[in-house]
XYZ file of C-alpha atoms in Angstrom:
414
model
C 39.937 -5.098 -8.747
C 43.248 -5.219 -7.159
C 42.572 -1.301 -7.128
C 39.020 -1.815 -5.785
C 38.887 -0.979 -1.408
C 38.033 -4.065 0.654
C 34.706 -2.771 1.302
C 33.500 -2.932 -2.345
C 34.525 -6.500 -2.798
C 32.873 -7.315 0.403
C 29.491 -5.952 -1.073
C 29.906 -8.122 -4.383
C 30.966 -11.109 -2.547
C 27.868 -10.724 -0.579
C 25.663 -10.247 -3.467
C 27.527 -13.156 -6.099
C 27.175 -15.401 -2.610
C 23.687 -14.614 -1.948
C 22.202 -17.779 -2.331
C 22.658 -20.369 0.924
C 25.576 -23.444 1.042
C 24.087 -26.562 -0.037
C 26.099 -29.650 0.973
C 27.491 -31.666 0.053
C 29.160 -29.161 -1.725
C 29.376 -28.926 -5.484
C 32.542 -27.232 -7.538
C 30.747 -24.140 -8.761
C 30.071 -23.040 -4.752
C 30.736 -19.247 -4.952
C 32.234 -19.144 -2.018
C 34.935 -22.033 -2.853
C 35.585 -20.123 -6.146
C 35.729 -16.730 -4.754
C 38.928 -17.860 -1.843
C 40.495 -19.465 -4.609
C 41.344 -16.866 -6.880
C 43.947 -15.006 -4.766
C 45.248 -14.376 -1.094
C 43.540 -11.020 -1.460
C 40.205 -12.307 -2.313
C 39.788 -14.882 0.575
C 41.015 -13.120 3.179
C 38.225 -10.832 2.458
C 35.931 -13.668 2.048
C 37.286 -15.062 5.402
C 36.823 -11.643 7.490
C 33.063 -11.853 6.215
C 30.973 -13.965 8.934
C 27.588 -13.531 7.143
C 28.838 -14.692 4.053
C 29.396 -18.651 5.859
C 26.166 -18.239 8.077
C 23.765 -19.403 5.821
C 23.964 -23.748 5.282
C 21.546 -26.141 4.253
C 22.429 -29.801 4.170
C 20.898 -32.754 2.381
C 20.979 -35.640 4.174
C 19.649 -38.028 0.692
C 23.510 -37.662 -0.146
C 24.736 -38.268 3.342
C 27.282 -35.247 3.141
C 30.735 -35.039 5.155
C 30.269 -33.023 8.497
C 34.196 -31.492 8.399
C 33.567 -29.036 5.719
C 30.073 -27.807 7.661
C 32.345 -27.818 10.501
C 34.648 -25.230 8.876
C 31.973 -22.624 7.348
C 30.054 -22.338 11.298
C 34.009 -21.559 12.290
C 34.265 -19.025 9.568
C 30.475 -17.484 10.761
C 32.089 -16.565 14.106
C 29.580 -14.915 15.807
C 27.208 -13.932 13.262
C 23.381 -15.913 13.635
C 23.524 -19.426 11.769
C 20.837 -19.886 9.545
C 20.621 -23.789 9.498
C 18.854 -25.843 7.301
C 18.039 -30.335 7.234
C 16.304 -31.512 3.966
C 16.047 -35.716 3.519
C 16.084 -38.332 4.090
C 13.333 -39.703 2.159
C 15.155 -43.150 3.176
C 15.166 -44.414 6.772
C 17.750 -45.167 7.409
C 20.229 -42.531 6.014
C 18.722 -41.025 9.490
C 21.741 -42.283 11.854
C 22.067 -41.351 15.446
C 26.022 -40.394 14.177
C 23.866 -37.780 12.503
C 21.940 -36.621 14.780
C 25.026 -36.301 17.549
C 26.791 -34.049 14.628
C 23.756 -32.368 13.925
C 22.450 -31.040 17.637
C 25.727 -28.782 17.942
C 25.567 -27.260 15.167
C 21.702 -26.177 16.325
C 23.401 -24.444 19.080
C 24.919 -22.183 16.787
C 20.950 -21.614 15.310
C 18.779 -18.294 15.112
C 17.043 -19.927 12.506
C 16.683 -23.637 12.245
C 15.453 -25.419 9.131
C 13.735 -29.100 8.950
C 12.050 -30.935 6.059
C 12.674 -34.356 6.504
C 10.620 -37.637 7.223
C 8.340 -37.857 9.902
C 10.142 -40.871 11.077
C 13.759 -39.168 11.122
C 11.860 -36.269 12.572
C 11.252 -38.293 15.525
C 14.245 -39.633 15.988
C 15.927 -35.804 15.722
C 13.125 -34.105 18.122
C 12.900 -36.877 20.880
C 16.647 -36.448 23.144
C 17.514 -35.322 25.375
C 16.283 -31.937 26.183
C 18.773 -29.854 25.655
C 18.894 -25.420 25.778
C 18.863 -23.275 22.177
C 19.750 -20.290 23.513
C 20.323 -18.656 20.082
C 17.038 -20.141 18.692
C 14.538 -17.832 17.694
C 12.996 -19.069 14.354
C 12.269 -22.683 13.534
C 10.563 -24.356 10.304
C 9.768 -28.111 10.805
C 8.159 -29.779 7.065
C 7.467 -33.115 6.712
C 8.443 -35.519 3.356
C 6.026 -37.549 2.334
C 7.432 -40.999 3.740
C 6.349 -44.661 2.607
C 6.250 -46.154 6.049
C 2.020 -45.351 7.492
C 1.913 -43.904 10.677
C -0.798 -42.768 12.897
C -1.308 -40.296 15.524
C 0.630 -41.378 18.954
C 3.256 -43.305 17.353
C 5.362 -40.116 17.408
C 6.174 -39.324 20.922
C 6.249 -35.744 22.390
C 8.455 -33.754 20.865
C 10.424 -31.939 24.049
C 13.995 -31.062 22.078
C 12.989 -27.578 22.108
C 11.307 -26.861 24.678
C 14.274 -24.579 26.412
C 15.228 -21.938 23.472
C 14.349 -18.683 25.707
C 14.786 -16.501 22.391
C 12.281 -18.267 20.238
C 9.256 -15.847 18.499
C 8.715 -17.535 15.233
C 7.238 -21.361 14.663
C 6.148 -22.785 11.268
C 4.869 -26.413 10.679
C 4.091 -27.903 7.977
C 2.703 -31.296 7.709
C 1.808 -33.403 4.709
C 1.085 -37.015 7.078
C -1.296 -37.563 9.906
C 1.213 -38.826 12.379
C 2.480 -35.734 14.096
C 0.826 -31.827 14.248
C 1.501 -28.895 16.262
C 0.011 -30.156 19.243
C 2.667 -32.824 19.853
C 5.694 -30.669 20.360
C 6.299 -29.160 24.128
C 7.323 -25.674 22.980
C 7.429 -22.427 24.858
C 3.882 -21.392 23.236
C 3.763 -18.201 25.689
C 7.001 -16.900 23.940
C 5.959 -17.339 20.499
C 5.183 -13.857 18.287
C 4.769 -15.349 14.812
C 2.745 -18.877 14.478
C 2.034 -20.653 11.514
C 0.765 -23.836 11.279
C -1.448 -26.301 8.388
C -1.405 -29.759 8.965
C -3.513 -32.999 7.941
C -4.323 -34.071 11.402
C -4.489 -29.911 13.727
C -7.793 -30.755 14.673
C -9.931 -27.474 16.258
C -9.949 -28.747 19.838
C -5.784 -29.131 19.466
C -5.501 -25.814 17.734
C -8.061 -23.895 20.754
C -5.615 -25.837 23.573
C -2.108 -24.227 21.770
C -3.668 -20.778 21.274
C -4.471 -20.278 24.794
C -1.014 -20.759 25.584
C 0.216 -18.485 22.495
C -0.361 -15.213 25.052
C 1.970 -13.052 22.804
C 0.924 -13.723 19.370
C 0.866 -11.113 16.903
C 0.833 -12.622 13.734
C -0.768 -15.979 13.262
C -1.840 -18.384 10.305
C -3.816 -21.562 10.598
C -5.906 -24.353 8.568
C -7.489 -27.172 10.464
C -8.015 -30.603 10.063
C -11.913 -31.255 8.367
C -14.150 -31.675 11.445
C -15.339 -35.272 12.843
C -18.823 -35.277 15.233
C -16.335 -36.739 18.177
C -13.957 -33.610 17.842
C -17.041 -31.478 17.692
C -17.936 -31.707 21.151
C -14.188 -31.313 22.477
C -14.419 -27.961 20.158
C -17.647 -26.994 21.874
C -16.354 -27.503 25.291
C -13.216 -25.961 24.918
C -14.702 -22.701 23.274
C -17.082 -21.951 26.118
C -13.672 -20.328 27.678
C -12.903 -17.221 25.455
C -9.000 -17.139 24.324
C -7.682 -13.353 24.479
C -4.812 -12.346 21.867
C -4.672 -9.190 22.788
C -1.982 -8.197 20.492
C -2.476 -10.611 17.530
C -2.793 -8.031 14.329
C -2.931 -10.320 11.997
C -5.258 -13.550 11.283
C -5.050 -16.342 7.986
C -7.899 -19.018 9.365
C -8.404 -21.877 6.927
C -10.974 -23.635 8.022
C -11.795 -27.548 7.578
C -14.679 -29.201 5.977
C -17.767 -28.290 6.505
C -16.764 -24.845 7.756
C -20.338 -24.405 9.485
C -18.778 -26.558 12.488
C -16.035 -24.465 13.195
C -18.389 -21.615 14.441
C -17.503 -22.458 17.986
C -13.664 -22.761 16.932
C -14.388 -18.962 15.975
C -15.949 -17.413 18.514
C -13.952 -18.541 21.608
C -11.432 -16.471 20.115
C -11.024 -12.394 21.392
C -8.575 -10.202 19.501
C -9.112 -6.886 20.446
C -6.171 -5.738 17.937
C -7.228 -7.662 15.129
C -7.124 -5.570 11.908
C -5.982 -7.843 8.902
C -8.208 -10.885 8.489
C -8.320 -13.872 5.821
C -11.017 -15.869 6.201
C -11.916 -19.089 4.249
C -12.654 -22.761 4.035
C -10.996 -25.157 1.945
C -14.715 -25.710 0.044
C -15.673 -22.408 1.088
C -18.119 -21.949 -2.442
C -20.913 -24.059 -1.157
C -21.204 -22.890 2.376
C -22.064 -19.759 4.088
C -19.276 -18.648 6.114
C -20.083 -15.291 7.349
C -22.375 -16.403 10.473
C -19.047 -18.132 11.352
C -16.631 -15.244 10.893
C -18.838 -12.522 12.009
C -17.898 -11.889 15.809
C -14.504 -11.458 14.046
C -15.361 -8.553 11.710
C -15.270 -5.033 13.041
C -14.446 -1.602 12.853
C -10.755 -2.655 13.800
C -10.519 -4.695 10.810
C -8.612 -2.644 7.846
C -7.851 -5.124 5.350
C -9.903 -8.058 4.926
C -9.609 -11.405 2.035
C -12.775 -12.974 1.033
C -11.477 -14.584 -2.108
C -13.384 -17.828 -2.137
C -16.334 -16.668 -0.120
C -20.045 -16.997 -1.249
C -20.634 -13.422 -2.855
C -24.143 -13.366 -1.246
C -22.345 -13.258 2.040
C -19.793 -10.456 0.873
C -22.355 -7.231 1.576
C -22.821 -8.575 5.092
C -19.963 -8.936 6.048
C -18.480 -5.413 4.509
C -21.322 -4.005 6.331
C -19.534 -4.719 9.452
C -15.893 -3.192 8.477
C -17.032 0.261 7.914
C -12.501 1.405 7.862
C -11.924 -0.861 5.188
C -8.671 -0.260 3.471
C -7.540 -2.913 1.491
C -10.100 -5.560 -0.175
C -9.443 -8.798 -1.554
C -11.980 -10.504 -3.727
C -11.759 -13.414 -5.449
C -14.161 -12.638 -8.536
C -16.843 -9.829 -9.154
C -20.049 -10.265 -7.988
C -21.722 -7.456 -10.113
C -24.117 -6.761 -6.480
C -20.728 -5.839 -4.991
C -19.061 -4.579 -7.630
C -21.910 -1.863 -7.761
C -21.517 -1.220 -4.057
C -18.066 -0.547 -4.721
C -19.239 1.754 -7.828
C -21.538 3.625 -5.889
C -18.767 4.866 -3.359
C -19.299 2.308 -0.271
C -16.174 1.833 1.470
C -14.963 5.402 1.393
C -11.601 4.932 3.011
C -10.879 2.049 0.579
C -7.498 2.529 -1.225
C -6.761 -1.355 -2.279
C -8.513 -3.091 -4.075
C -7.780 -6.733 -5.490
C -10.666 -8.775 -7.637
C -10.177 -12.063 -9.309
C -11.521 -12.410 -12.985
C -13.642 -9.474 -13.847
C -14.351 -8.122 -17.418
C -12.510 -4.945 -17.744
C -14.534 -2.942 -19.443
C -17.286 -3.572 -15.955
C -14.139 -2.895 -14.037
C -13.349 0.700 -15.446
C -17.124 1.129 -15.191
C -17.338 0.578 -11.881
C -14.097 2.660 -11.286
C -15.706 5.510 -12.918
C -18.886 5.077 -10.619
C -17.155 5.323 -7.907
C -15.102 8.989 -8.806
C -17.934 10.357 -10.015
C -19.739 9.443 -6.527
C -17.267 11.678 -4.942
C -17.229 9.473 -1.518
C -13.361 8.626 -1.240
C -11.358 9.995 1.329
C -7.935 8.842 -0.766
C -6.698 7.717 -3.703
C -6.897 3.719 -4.761
C -5.053 0.789 -6.189
C -6.427 -1.879 -7.942
C -5.309 -5.226 -8.931
C -7.221 -6.942 -11.911
C -6.678 -10.735 -12.855
C -7.614 -10.757 -16.566
C -6.585 -12.694 -19.179
C -5.183 -10.805 -22.007
C -6.375 -13.230 -24.978
C -10.307 -13.329 -22.981
C -10.898 -10.454 -21.916
C -9.421 -8.049 -24.070
C -6.800 -6.261 -21.982
C -5.114 -5.482 -25.116
C -7.868 -2.875 -26.036
C -8.825 -1.970 -22.900
C -4.995 -0.456 -22.166
C -4.946 1.058 -25.593
C -8.057 3.189 -24.402
C -5.563 5.525 -22.859
C -8.106 8.293 -22.206
C -10.319 6.588 -19.488
C -6.695 5.457 -17.971
C -5.902 8.706 -17.800
C -8.718 10.197 -16.049
C -8.837 7.661 -13.648
C -4.915 8.466 -13.070
C -5.756 11.839 -12.164
C -8.661 10.876 -10.028
C -5.674 8.813 -7.530
C -6.693 5.586 -9.451
C -4.419 3.148 -10.528
C -5.311 -0.308 -12.139
C -2.684 -3.149 -12.468
C -3.403 -6.553 -14.632
C -1.717 -9.244 -13.323
C -1.866 -12.898 -12.635
C -3.535 -14.039 -9.480
C -1.371 -15.177 -6.346
């Protein structure tokens, strides 16, 4: 190692210390180990700012903050990724802790919070400040034994002055807070991931109306009540235009048929990738809800969980489809694929389907000679129940498909 140039040692250190630093520090913390081997290693390690710039703090263990500041000083001006986990106990999150955390956030480009909602209240409602470096924030809540309801937590104002903020992630398991409770520079966001037990559709519409620069969006909404339906109807009368949005993942509440006004309010001229589902989609028809979003611009479509009766109608609305994901192998849909439907399809993801049927369909599709390009197929099957081993041994059929540009992969659904 002594003969290696510092550039090679730096690459080795970055590989060895690829994980984040978690405080309180453990004895086997990689960065501590390499700085205690020799003066050469220590000098190289201290000269790599990125080695010290990924920090996570567990407040359940009441860490000392002096080592945290040492890490930050060693990271120099390198963009800092900083996360807070816990506490599950309210008393562990003191005003002293807040005073120590906020100077750290001043250096962050990525902030990740995973704490209970009572602690979240104390962290997100300080005097408003400016976090000029923040580009990405992730806030998720830990379950808490305290019973809280909407309105108990004041509006979060901590991040309303973040001129570089572009990505926002929410994940709330309780009903006390949702994305609508945050004062944010919504108009700056290009990526929004919002999942909450209490995010009602009319609140979601109000948020989306402010997100005029969105490019990617993933949202799950709260099961809708009749009192909320009227508010959603009223807000949906004014169309929401998101001119840059190209990817949308939408998981609607139950029943999804009540969400038709929410979906029909959206105007997405550049949408090319759509994941559209509902928490109980197998019991409801989803085509009337989503048909306004299906168009010739869609090239990636996820219909997993849809009623099979809706799928042929949905596919008819997306003639330029290139990638399709389905939960199962409905006979009518598979037969349509075998006849050469969706001629531009290059990627097909199926749920559990009999391998023999799958090969029959692919061979029929090749024979139909309506495919403009090769196709990659991923099928999720059980090696025990569906005889995958026997199918994989049928090298003649596999080679014939490969010769026509069809690649088949069996793996677990994810």
